Short mmCIF file of C-alpha atoms and ligand atoms in Angstrom, two decimals:
data_model
loop_
_atom_site.label_atom_id
_atom_site.label_comp_id
_atom_site.label_asym_id
_atom_site.label_seq_id
_atom_site.Cartn_x
_atom_site.Cartn_y
_atom_site.Cartn_z
CA MET A 1 -86.82 233.76 -28.54
CA ARG A 2 -89.98 235.72 -27.75
CA TYR A 3 -93.25 233.99 -26.93
CA GLY A 4 -95.38 233.26 -29.98
CA GLU A 5 -92.48 233.19 -32.42
CA THR A 6 -91.62 230.16 -34.48
CA LYS A 7 -89.34 227.91 -32.48
CA ARG A 8 -86.79 225.29 -33.41
CA ILE A 9 -87.86 222.22 -31.43
CA LEU A 10 -85.98 218.99 -30.77
CA VAL A 11 -88.06 215.80 -30.54
CA THR A 12 -86.05 212.75 -29.50
CA GLY A 13 -87.76 209.50 -30.46
CA GLY A 14 -89.51 211.56 -33.16
CA ALA A 15 -89.75 208.66 -35.62
CA GLY A 16 -91.68 206.54 -33.10
CA PHE A 17 -95.39 206.20 -32.51
CA LEU A 18 -95.98 209.17 -30.18
CA GLY A 19 -92.98 211.18 -31.43
CA SER A 20 -94.15 211.22 -35.05
CA HIS A 21 -97.60 212.51 -34.03
CA LEU A 22 -95.91 215.19 -31.92
CA CYS A 23 -93.73 216.21 -34.90
CA ASP A 24 -96.91 216.50 -37.01
CA ARG A 25 -98.56 218.83 -34.50
CA LEU A 26 -95.47 221.02 -34.07
CA ILE A 27 -95.04 221.38 -37.83
CA LEU A 28 -98.74 222.30 -38.11
CA GLN A 29 -98.18 224.99 -35.46
CA GLY A 30 -95.50 226.51 -37.71
CA HIS A 31 -92.40 225.43 -35.81
CA GLU A 32 -89.15 223.97 -37.10
CA VAL A 33 -88.67 220.39 -35.92
CA LEU A 34 -85.42 218.52 -35.44
CA CYS A 35 -86.32 214.85 -35.11
CA VAL A 36 -83.58 212.76 -33.50
CA ASP A 37 -83.98 208.99 -33.51
CA ASN A 38 -81.78 205.91 -33.79
CA LEU A 39 -84.62 204.02 -35.54
CA PHE A 40 -84.51 201.15 -33.04
CA THR A 41 -88.30 200.91 -32.87
CA GLY A 42 -89.19 203.98 -34.89
CA SER A 43 -89.26 204.04 -38.68
CA ARG A 44 -88.83 206.38 -41.62
CA ARG A 45 -92.35 205.30 -42.64
CA ASN A 46 -93.79 207.20 -39.63
CA ILE A 47 -92.18 210.45 -40.79
CA ALA A 48 -92.10 209.81 -44.56
CA HIS A 49 -94.70 212.54 -45.14
CA LEU A 50 -92.52 215.07 -43.28
CA LEU A 51 -89.12 214.25 -44.82
CA GLY A 52 -89.46 216.73 -47.71
CA HIS A 53 -90.92 219.48 -45.53
CA GLY A 54 -88.86 222.68 -45.35
CA ARG A 55 -89.21 222.99 -41.56
CA PHE A 56 -88.51 219.32 -40.76
CA GLU A 57 -85.09 217.75 -40.30
CA PHE A 58 -84.25 214.16 -39.38
CA MET A 59 -81.01 213.16 -37.62
CA ARG A 60 -80.13 209.53 -36.96
CA HIS A 61 -78.51 209.56 -33.53
CA ASP A 62 -78.51 207.56 -30.30
CA VAL A 63 -79.32 209.76 -27.27
CA THR A 64 -76.95 207.79 -25.06
CA PHE A 65 -74.23 209.81 -26.84
CA PRO A 66 -73.86 213.58 -26.35
CA LEU A 67 -75.79 215.77 -28.75
CA HIS A 68 -74.65 219.26 -29.67
CA VAL A 69 -77.40 221.16 -31.46
CA GLU A 70 -79.07 224.56 -31.06
CA VAL A 71 -82.79 224.46 -30.26
CA ASP A 72 -85.40 226.45 -28.31
CA GLU A 73 -87.25 223.53 -26.68
CA ILE A 74 -86.67 219.81 -26.12
CA TYR A 75 -89.16 216.93 -25.98
CA ASN A 76 -87.41 213.76 -24.78
CA LEU A 77 -89.37 210.72 -25.98
CA ALA A 78 -86.52 208.44 -27.06
CA CYS A 79 -86.99 205.02 -25.45
CA PRO A 80 -88.60 201.79 -26.60
CA ALA A 81 -92.00 201.62 -24.91
CA SER A 82 -93.39 198.15 -25.41
CA PRO A 83 -92.30 195.26 -23.17
CA VAL A 84 -91.19 193.14 -26.17
CA HIS A 85 -88.93 195.91 -27.42
CA TYR A 86 -87.57 197.22 -24.14
CA GLN A 87 -86.77 193.68 -22.94
CA PHE A 88 -84.91 192.85 -26.18
CA ASP A 89 -81.80 194.69 -24.91
CA PRO A 90 -82.58 195.68 -21.31
CA VAL A 91 -79.18 197.24 -20.66
CA GLN A 92 -79.59 199.54 -23.66
CA THR A 93 -83.11 200.41 -22.41
CA ALA A 94 -81.78 201.51 -19.02
CA LYS A 95 -78.96 203.44 -20.72
CA THR A 96 -81.41 205.17 -23.04
CA SER A 97 -83.59 206.25 -20.13
CA VAL A 98 -80.81 207.34 -17.80
CA ILE A 99 -77.88 208.46 -19.97
CA GLY A 100 -80.31 209.77 -22.59
CA ALA A 101 -81.97 211.89 -19.88
CA ILE A 102 -78.59 213.17 -18.65
CA ASN A 103 -77.58 214.20 -22.17
CA MET A 104 -80.88 215.96 -22.89
CA LEU A 105 -80.74 217.69 -19.50
CA GLY A 106 -77.12 218.75 -20.16
CA LEU A 107 -78.21 220.10 -23.53
CA ALA A 108 -81.17 221.95 -21.98
CA LYS A 109 -78.90 223.36 -19.26
CA ARG A 110 -76.37 224.72 -21.79
CA LEU A 111 -79.13 226.22 -23.95
CA LYS A 112 -81.31 227.36 -21.00
CA VAL A 113 -84.43 225.87 -22.61
CA LYS A 114 -87.49 223.96 -21.41
CA VAL A 115 -87.26 220.19 -21.49
CA PHE A 116 -90.14 217.70 -21.53
CA GLN A 117 -89.78 214.12 -20.31
CA ALA A 118 -92.04 211.29 -21.50
CA SER A 119 -92.35 209.38 -18.26
CA THR A 120 -94.78 206.57 -17.75
CA SER A 121 -97.47 205.01 -15.60
CA GLU A 122 -94.95 202.16 -15.15
CA VAL A 123 -93.33 204.29 -12.42
CA TYR A 124 -96.32 203.16 -10.33
CA GLY A 125 -95.44 199.49 -11.02
CA ASP A 126 -98.10 197.00 -9.95
CA PRO A 127 -100.01 199.52 -7.82
CA GLU A 128 -101.83 198.98 -4.55
CA VAL A 129 -103.46 202.41 -4.86
CA HIS A 130 -106.23 202.68 -7.44
CA PRO A 131 -106.65 204.86 -9.47
CA GLN A 132 -103.10 206.22 -9.42
CA PRO A 133 -102.59 209.86 -8.40
CA GLU A 134 -99.22 211.60 -8.95
CA THR A 135 -98.62 211.55 -5.18
CA TYR A 136 -98.44 207.73 -5.15
CA TRP A 137 -94.81 206.51 -5.03
CA GLY A 138 -95.45 203.21 -6.71
CA ARG A 139 -94.69 199.54 -6.18
CA VAL A 140 -91.92 198.56 -8.56
CA ASN A 141 -89.83 195.40 -8.60
CA PRO A 142 -86.21 196.65 -8.93
CA ILE A 143 -84.81 193.38 -10.33
CA GLY A 144 -87.52 191.99 -12.61
CA HIS A 145 -88.02 191.79 -16.38
CA ARG A 146 -89.77 195.15 -16.53
CA SER A 147 -87.27 196.91 -14.25
CA CYS A 148 -84.92 198.17 -17.00
CA TYR A 149 -87.81 200.29 -18.20
CA ASP A 150 -89.64 201.07 -14.93
CA GLU A 151 -86.54 201.89 -12.91
CA GLY A 152 -84.88 203.62 -15.87
CA LYS A 153 -87.87 205.92 -16.16
CA ARG A 154 -87.96 206.47 -12.38
CA CYS A 155 -84.27 207.42 -12.40
CA ALA A 156 -84.91 209.77 -15.34
CA GLU A 157 -87.61 211.52 -13.27
CA THR A 158 -85.12 211.85 -10.41
CA LEU A 159 -82.58 213.43 -12.77
CA PHE A 160 -85.16 215.85 -14.13
CA PHE A 161 -86.12 217.01 -10.64
CA ASP A 162 -82.48 217.27 -9.52
CA TYR A 163 -81.52 219.36 -12.59
CA HIS A 164 -84.54 221.51 -11.77
CA ARG A 165 -83.56 221.97 -8.10
CA GLN A 166 -79.80 222.14 -8.63
CA HIS A 167 -79.57 224.08 -11.90
CA GLY A 168 -82.95 225.85 -12.08
CA LEU A 169 -83.90 224.03 -15.27
CA ALA A 170 -87.48 224.39 -16.60
CA ILE A 171 -88.78 220.82 -16.66
CA LYS A 172 -92.09 219.25 -17.68
CA VAL A 173 -92.61 215.65 -16.65
CA ALA A 174 -95.65 213.75 -17.96
CA ARG A 175 -96.56 210.25 -16.77
CA ILE A 176 -98.13 208.76 -19.85
CA PHE A 177 -100.64 205.91 -19.51
CA ASN A 178 -101.35 203.31 -22.22
CA THR A 179 -101.80 205.16 -25.49
CA TYR A 180 -102.88 203.70 -28.82
CA GLY A 181 -103.58 204.77 -32.37
CA PRO A 182 -102.20 204.83 -35.91
CA ARG A 183 -98.42 204.21 -36.27
CA MET A 184 -98.17 201.87 -33.31
CA HIS A 185 -95.43 199.41 -34.21
CA PRO A 186 -97.12 196.33 -35.74
CA ASN A 187 -94.77 193.89 -33.95
CA ASP A 188 -94.41 195.58 -30.61
CA GLY A 189 -96.62 193.06 -28.85
CA ARG A 190 -98.76 195.72 -27.21
CA VAL A 191 -102.30 194.71 -26.62
CA VAL A 192 -104.11 197.07 -28.99
CA SER A 193 -101.84 196.45 -31.98
CA ASN A 194 -101.79 192.70 -31.29
CA PHE A 195 -105.57 192.35 -31.00
CA VAL A 196 -106.33 194.58 -34.00
CA LEU A 197 -103.86 192.78 -36.29
CA GLN A 198 -104.99 189.35 -35.08
CA ALA A 199 -108.63 190.30 -35.66
CA LEU A 200 -107.98 191.72 -39.12
CA LEU A 201 -106.14 188.54 -40.10
CA ASP A 202 -108.79 186.28 -38.50
CA GLU A 203 -106.07 184.80 -36.30
CA ASP A 204 -106.51 183.74 -32.68
CA ILE A 205 -106.70 186.64 -30.21
CA THR A 206 -104.06 185.99 -27.54
CA LEU A 207 -105.47 186.87 -24.13
CA TYR A 208 -102.80 186.67 -21.42
CA GLY A 209 -104.04 185.39 -18.06
CA ASP A 210 -107.80 185.33 -17.64
CA GLY A 211 -108.21 188.79 -19.18
CA SER A 212 -109.55 190.34 -15.97
CA GLN A 213 -106.54 192.66 -15.62
CA THR A 214 -107.43 196.24 -16.52
CA ARG A 215 -105.89 199.11 -18.46
CA ALA A 216 -107.13 202.56 -19.46
CA PHE A 217 -106.49 203.43 -23.11
CA CYS A 218 -105.89 206.96 -24.39
CA TYR A 219 -106.17 207.84 -28.07
CA VAL A 220 -102.96 209.36 -29.43
CA ASP A 221 -104.46 212.74 -30.49
CA ASP A 222 -105.77 213.34 -26.96
CA LEU A 223 -102.40 212.46 -25.49
CA ILE A 224 -100.44 214.78 -27.78
CA GLU A 225 -102.82 217.64 -26.94
CA GLY A 226 -102.05 217.07 -23.25
CA VAL A 227 -98.29 217.01 -23.92
CA LEU A 228 -98.43 220.32 -25.84
CA ARG A 229 -100.52 221.96 -23.11
CA LEU A 230 -98.08 220.83 -20.44
CA MET A 231 -95.12 222.23 -22.38
CA ALA A 232 -96.95 225.58 -22.74
CA THR A 233 -97.37 226.05 -18.97
CA GLY A 234 -95.38 228.58 -16.98
CA LEU A 235 -92.15 227.90 -15.08
CA GLU A 236 -94.03 227.05 -11.87
CA VAL A 237 -95.43 223.84 -13.44
CA THR A 238 -92.94 220.96 -13.44
CA GLY A 239 -95.21 217.94 -13.10
CA PRO A 240 -95.29 215.08 -12.75
CA VAL A 241 -98.67 215.17 -14.45
CA ASN A 242 -100.60 212.02 -15.35
CA LEU A 243 -101.79 211.99 -18.95
CA GLY A 244 -104.17 209.23 -19.91
CA ASN A 245 -107.79 208.30 -20.36
CA PRO A 246 -109.51 207.32 -17.10
CA GLY A 247 -111.94 204.95 -18.89
CA GLU A 248 -110.92 201.54 -17.49
CA PHE A 249 -111.52 198.28 -19.37
CA SER A 250 -110.58 194.68 -18.72
CA ILE A 251 -108.36 193.17 -21.40
CA ARG A 252 -111.12 190.68 -22.11
CA GLN A 253 -113.56 193.55 -22.80
CA LEU A 254 -110.98 195.03 -25.17
CA ALA A 255 -110.69 191.71 -27.04
CA GLU A 256 -114.46 191.46 -27.42
CA LEU A 257 -114.75 195.07 -28.60
CA VAL A 258 -112.03 194.59 -31.24
CA ILE A 259 -113.77 191.44 -32.52
CA GLU A 260 -117.08 193.31 -32.72
CA LEU A 261 -115.64 196.35 -34.52
CA THR A 262 -113.69 194.32 -37.08
CA GLY A 263 -116.44 191.72 -37.60
CA SER A 264 -113.64 189.19 -37.25
CA ARG A 265 -113.96 185.39 -37.12
CA SER A 266 -111.08 185.25 -34.60
CA ARG A 267 -111.42 183.16 -31.45
CA ILE A 268 -110.04 184.20 -28.07
CA VAL A 269 -107.27 181.88 -26.79
CA PHE A 270 -105.75 182.06 -23.32
CA GLN A 271 -101.99 182.27 -22.81
CA PRO A 272 -99.87 182.66 -19.65
CA LEU A 273 -99.65 186.08 -18.03
CA PRO A 274 -96.15 187.64 -18.45
CA PRO A 275 -94.13 188.19 -15.22
CA ASP A 276 -94.89 191.35 -13.20
CA ASP A 277 -97.91 192.18 -15.37
CA PRO A 278 -99.82 194.88 -13.41
CA ARG A 279 -103.32 193.77 -12.31
CA GLN A 280 -104.98 197.11 -12.82
CA ARG A 281 -104.16 200.58 -14.02
CA ARG A 282 -106.15 203.80 -14.38
CA PRO A 283 -104.90 207.38 -14.19
CA GLU A 284 -106.28 209.93 -11.86
CA ILE A 285 -106.23 213.05 -14.05
CA ASP A 286 -107.47 215.77 -11.66
CA ARG A 287 -104.07 217.48 -11.82
CA ALA A 288 -104.08 217.59 -15.63
CA LYS A 289 -107.65 218.92 -15.61
CA ALA A 290 -106.77 221.68 -13.16
CA LEU A 291 -103.38 222.71 -14.58
CA LEU A 292 -103.96 222.16 -18.29
CA ASP A 293 -107.74 222.33 -18.63
CA TRP A 294 -107.32 219.01 -20.43
CA GLU A 295 -109.14 215.73 -20.57
CA PRO A 296 -109.44 213.06 -23.25
CA THR A 297 -112.29 213.42 -25.74
CA VAL A 298 -112.02 210.31 -27.94
CA PRO A 299 -113.98 207.28 -26.62
CA LEU A 300 -112.26 203.87 -26.90
CA ARG A 301 -114.73 202.70 -29.55
CA ASP A 302 -114.00 205.69 -31.85
CA GLY A 303 -110.24 205.51 -31.34
CA LEU A 304 -110.28 201.78 -32.08
CA VAL A 305 -112.18 202.36 -35.34
CA ARG A 306 -109.45 204.80 -36.47
CA THR A 307 -106.71 202.39 -35.39
CA ILE A 308 -108.36 199.46 -37.15
CA ASP A 309 -108.59 201.58 -40.30
CA TYR A 310 -104.85 202.38 -40.08
CA PHE A 311 -103.81 198.73 -39.63
CA ASP A 312 -106.19 197.64 -42.40
CA ARG A 313 -104.44 200.04 -44.81
CA PHE A 314 -101.05 199.01 -43.41
CA LEU A 315 -101.77 195.34 -44.16
CA GLY A 316 -102.90 196.30 -47.68
CA GLU A 317 -99.69 198.25 -48.35
CA THR A 318 -97.32 195.65 -46.92
CA ALA A 319 -99.00 192.52 -48.31
CA PRO A 320 -96.84 190.59 -50.80
CA ALA A 321 -97.88 191.36 -54.40
P1 NAD B 1 -91.85 203.95 -29.78
O1 NAD B 1 -91.02 202.75 -29.52
O2 NAD B 1 -92.75 203.94 -30.96
O3 NAD B 1 -90.95 205.25 -29.87
C1 NAD B 1 -89.71 205.39 -29.23
C2 NAD B 1 -88.75 206.01 -30.22
O4 NAD B 1 -87.48 206.20 -29.57
C3 NAD B 1 -88.50 205.11 -31.43
O5 NAD B 1 -88.61 205.87 -32.61
C4 NAD B 1 -87.07 204.60 -31.21
O6 NAD B 1 -86.41 204.29 -32.42
C5 NAD B 1 -86.47 205.76 -30.45
N1 NAD B 1 -85.31 205.37 -29.64
C6 NAD B 1 -85.19 204.31 -28.79
N2 NAD B 1 -83.97 204.32 -28.21
C7 NAD B 1 -83.31 205.41 -28.69
C8 NAD B 1 -82.01 205.94 -28.48
N3 NAD B 1 -81.15 205.37 -27.65
N4 NAD B 1 -81.68 207.06 -29.16
C9 NAD B 1 -82.53 207.65 -30.02
N5 NAD B 1 -83.77 207.19 -30.27
C10 NAD B 1 -84.15 206.08 -29.61
O7 NAD B 1 -92.68 204.22 -28.45
P2 NAD B 1 -93.80 205.31 -28.13
O8 NAD B 1 -95.01 204.57 -27.73
O9 NAD B 1 -93.89 206.33 -29.20
O10 NAD B 1 -93.18 205.97 -26.82
C11 NAD B 1 -92.55 207.23 -26.84
C12 NAD B 1 -92.20 207.64 -25.42
O11 NAD B 1 -93.37 207.71 -24.63
C13 NAD B 1 -91.25 206.65 -24.74
O12 NAD B 1 -90.33 207.37 -23.96
C14 NAD B 1 -92.18 205.86 -23.84
O13 NAD B 1 -91.49 205.38 -22.72
C15 NAD B 1 -93.23 206.89 -23.49
N6 NAD B 1 -94.51 206.25 -23.15
C16 NAD B 1 -95.32 205.70 -24.10
C17 NAD B 1 -96.52 205.09 -23.72
C18 NAD B 1 -97.46 204.48 -24.73
O14 NAD B 1 -98.49 203.93 -24.33
N7 NAD B 1 -97.21 204.55 -26.01
C19 NAD B 1 -96.88 205.04 -22.37
C20 NAD B 1 -96.02 205.59 -21.43
C21 NAD B 1 -94.85 206.21 -21.83
N1 UDP B 2 -74.42 217.39 -23.16
C1 UDP B 2 -74.85 217.23 -24.45
N2 UDP B 2 -75.05 218.35 -25.21
C2 UDP B 2 -74.81 219.60 -24.74
C3 UDP B 2 -74.38 219.75 -23.40
C4 UDP B 2 -74.19 218.63 -22.62
O1 UDP B 2 -75.08 216.13 -24.91
O2 UDP B 2 -74.98 220.56 -25.51
C5 UDP B 2 -74.20 216.20 -22.34
C6 UDP B 2 -72.78 216.14 -21.85
O3 UDP B 2 -72.04 215.30 -22.71
C7 UDP B 2 -72.89 215.56 -20.46
C8 UDP B 2 -74.37 215.61 -20.12
O4 UDP B 2 -74.99 216.28 -21.18
O5 UDP B 2 -72.49 214.19 -20.46
C9 UDP B 2 -74.64 216.35 -18.83
O6 UDP B 2 -74.19 217.66 -18.95
P1 UDP B 2 -73.90 218.54 -17.67
O7 UDP B 2 -73.42 219.88 -18.16
O8 UDP B 2 -75.07 218.55 -16.79
O9 UDP B 2 -72.80 217.75 -16.91
P2 UDP B 2 -71.24 217.57 -17.13
O10 UDP B 2 -70.91 217.99 -18.52
O11 UDP B 2 -70.65 218.49 -16.12
O12 UDP B 2 -71.02 216.13 -16.86
N1 UDP B 3 -101.93 191.47 -23.38
C1 UDP B 3 -102.71 190.40 -23.82
N2 UDP B 3 -102.49 189.91 -25.07
C2 UDP B 3 -101.57 190.44 -25.92
C3 UDP B 3 -100.79 191.53 -25.47
C4 UDP B 3 -100.99 192.02 -24.19
O1 UDP B 3 -103.57 189.89 -23.08
O2 UDP B 3 -101.45 189.94 -27.05
C5 UDP B 3 -102.17 192.02 -22.02
C6 UDP B 3 -100.92 192.16 -21.18
O3 UDP B 3 -100.65 190.96 -20.48
C7 UDP B 3 -101.32 193.29 -20.24
C8 UDP B 3 -102.23 194.18 -21.11
O4 UDP B 3 -102.67 193.33 -22.18
O5 UDP B 3 -102.08 192.80 -19.16
C9 UDP B 3 -101.54 195.41 -21.66
O6 UDP B 3 -100.33 194.99 -22.25
P1 UDP B 3 -99.36 196.00 -23.03
O7 UDP B 3 -98.10 195.25 -23.33
O8 UDP B 3 -100.08 196.61 -24.17
O9 UDP B 3 -99.09 197.17 -22.00
P2 UDP B 3 -98.59 197.25 -20.49
O10 UDP B 3 -98.62 195.89 -19.86
O11 UDP B 3 -97.21 197.81 -20.57
O12 UDP B 3 -99.58 198.17 -19.87
#
């Protein structure tokens, strides 16, 4: 396959939130996309608009089982991402991260193709270094409720770097920070989808803890642009590269902003903080800026307006007649 030609690209987790946006961009670029997903948290709804497309193919498959296909590039995104979903079956979450990574690396090794890994800011755990640079090794509880995900993703990174060192594989590892936007799962319990749905329904906004914990929220289009730029880099770039928006907000500020933008009558109610909930998180993105000439462009307010619009339409479409 020569550079610039149309490629056949595998996206695992392609029916999920981030994966479906990635499929959209790759199709727009003229590529063929093979979307592999077991539909655990993803849905046909996310890819409904692509299903009839001549260059798009969907395969229902669990990445913990071997996959024998022929492709020119692999993006490995398969893994539930929200705490509610990844804690539903923690053993399966760890298997998806670790065995899924081994299978995608084995596939990439046989085909001699580039492979991208969707890693996460959770590899930093509850950090004592702030903001988090890629050189920070993290502070992760190995036996807690979040460990199936955090340690699974850490082990996947290890496997990517060992396949790179041992087998010369071309790897691209991105550490993705909290990302939001249209097609987030409505019941995944993540803060943006929860607050937006609660506000639109005039229900209580559930603030865990005192709301002083912070997160930095990246709009999905910015994130996907960073992912594509990382994949397009030369062999010398392996990552890990942080991808996220460095604008840091307390969860209380987020709640107040969502109430303002929806004009909701919702009240804020306080609920207990889940175990191992990180106190603060913000990416340092100097490496992404230098290597990819990338930084987020969508302010939280604008991204929230687009997300609110999506969930408003979603509620309209799914409301009982
Ligand atoms: P998501 O849950 O919407 O998407 C994950 C997709 O993977 C779903 O479509 C699900 O059905 C599929 N999947 C799960 N287990 C599978 C398996 N065993 N075999 C095949 N498919 C499987 O989550 P998302 O937010 O789109 O996250 C995508 C990736 O990005 C994940 O790897 C996640 O860890 C990573 N990530 C996301 C964020 C974020 O803020 N959204 C942050 C950091 C990392
Ligand atoms: N694998 C796969 N598709 C392929 C090639 C390999 O799913 O096209 C899986 C294979 O089943 C194996 C894993 O990838 O479990 C790792 O492959 P590798 O060649 O690295 O190791 P080995 O086969 O020697 O265990
Ligand atoms: N959170 C909250 N109310 C909710 C959902 C989440 O206050 O209804 C908090 C949660 O405790 C955490 C932050 O919002 O401090 C982000 O949670 P999310 O699950 O979205 O992401 P993660 O903790 O994995 O960064």
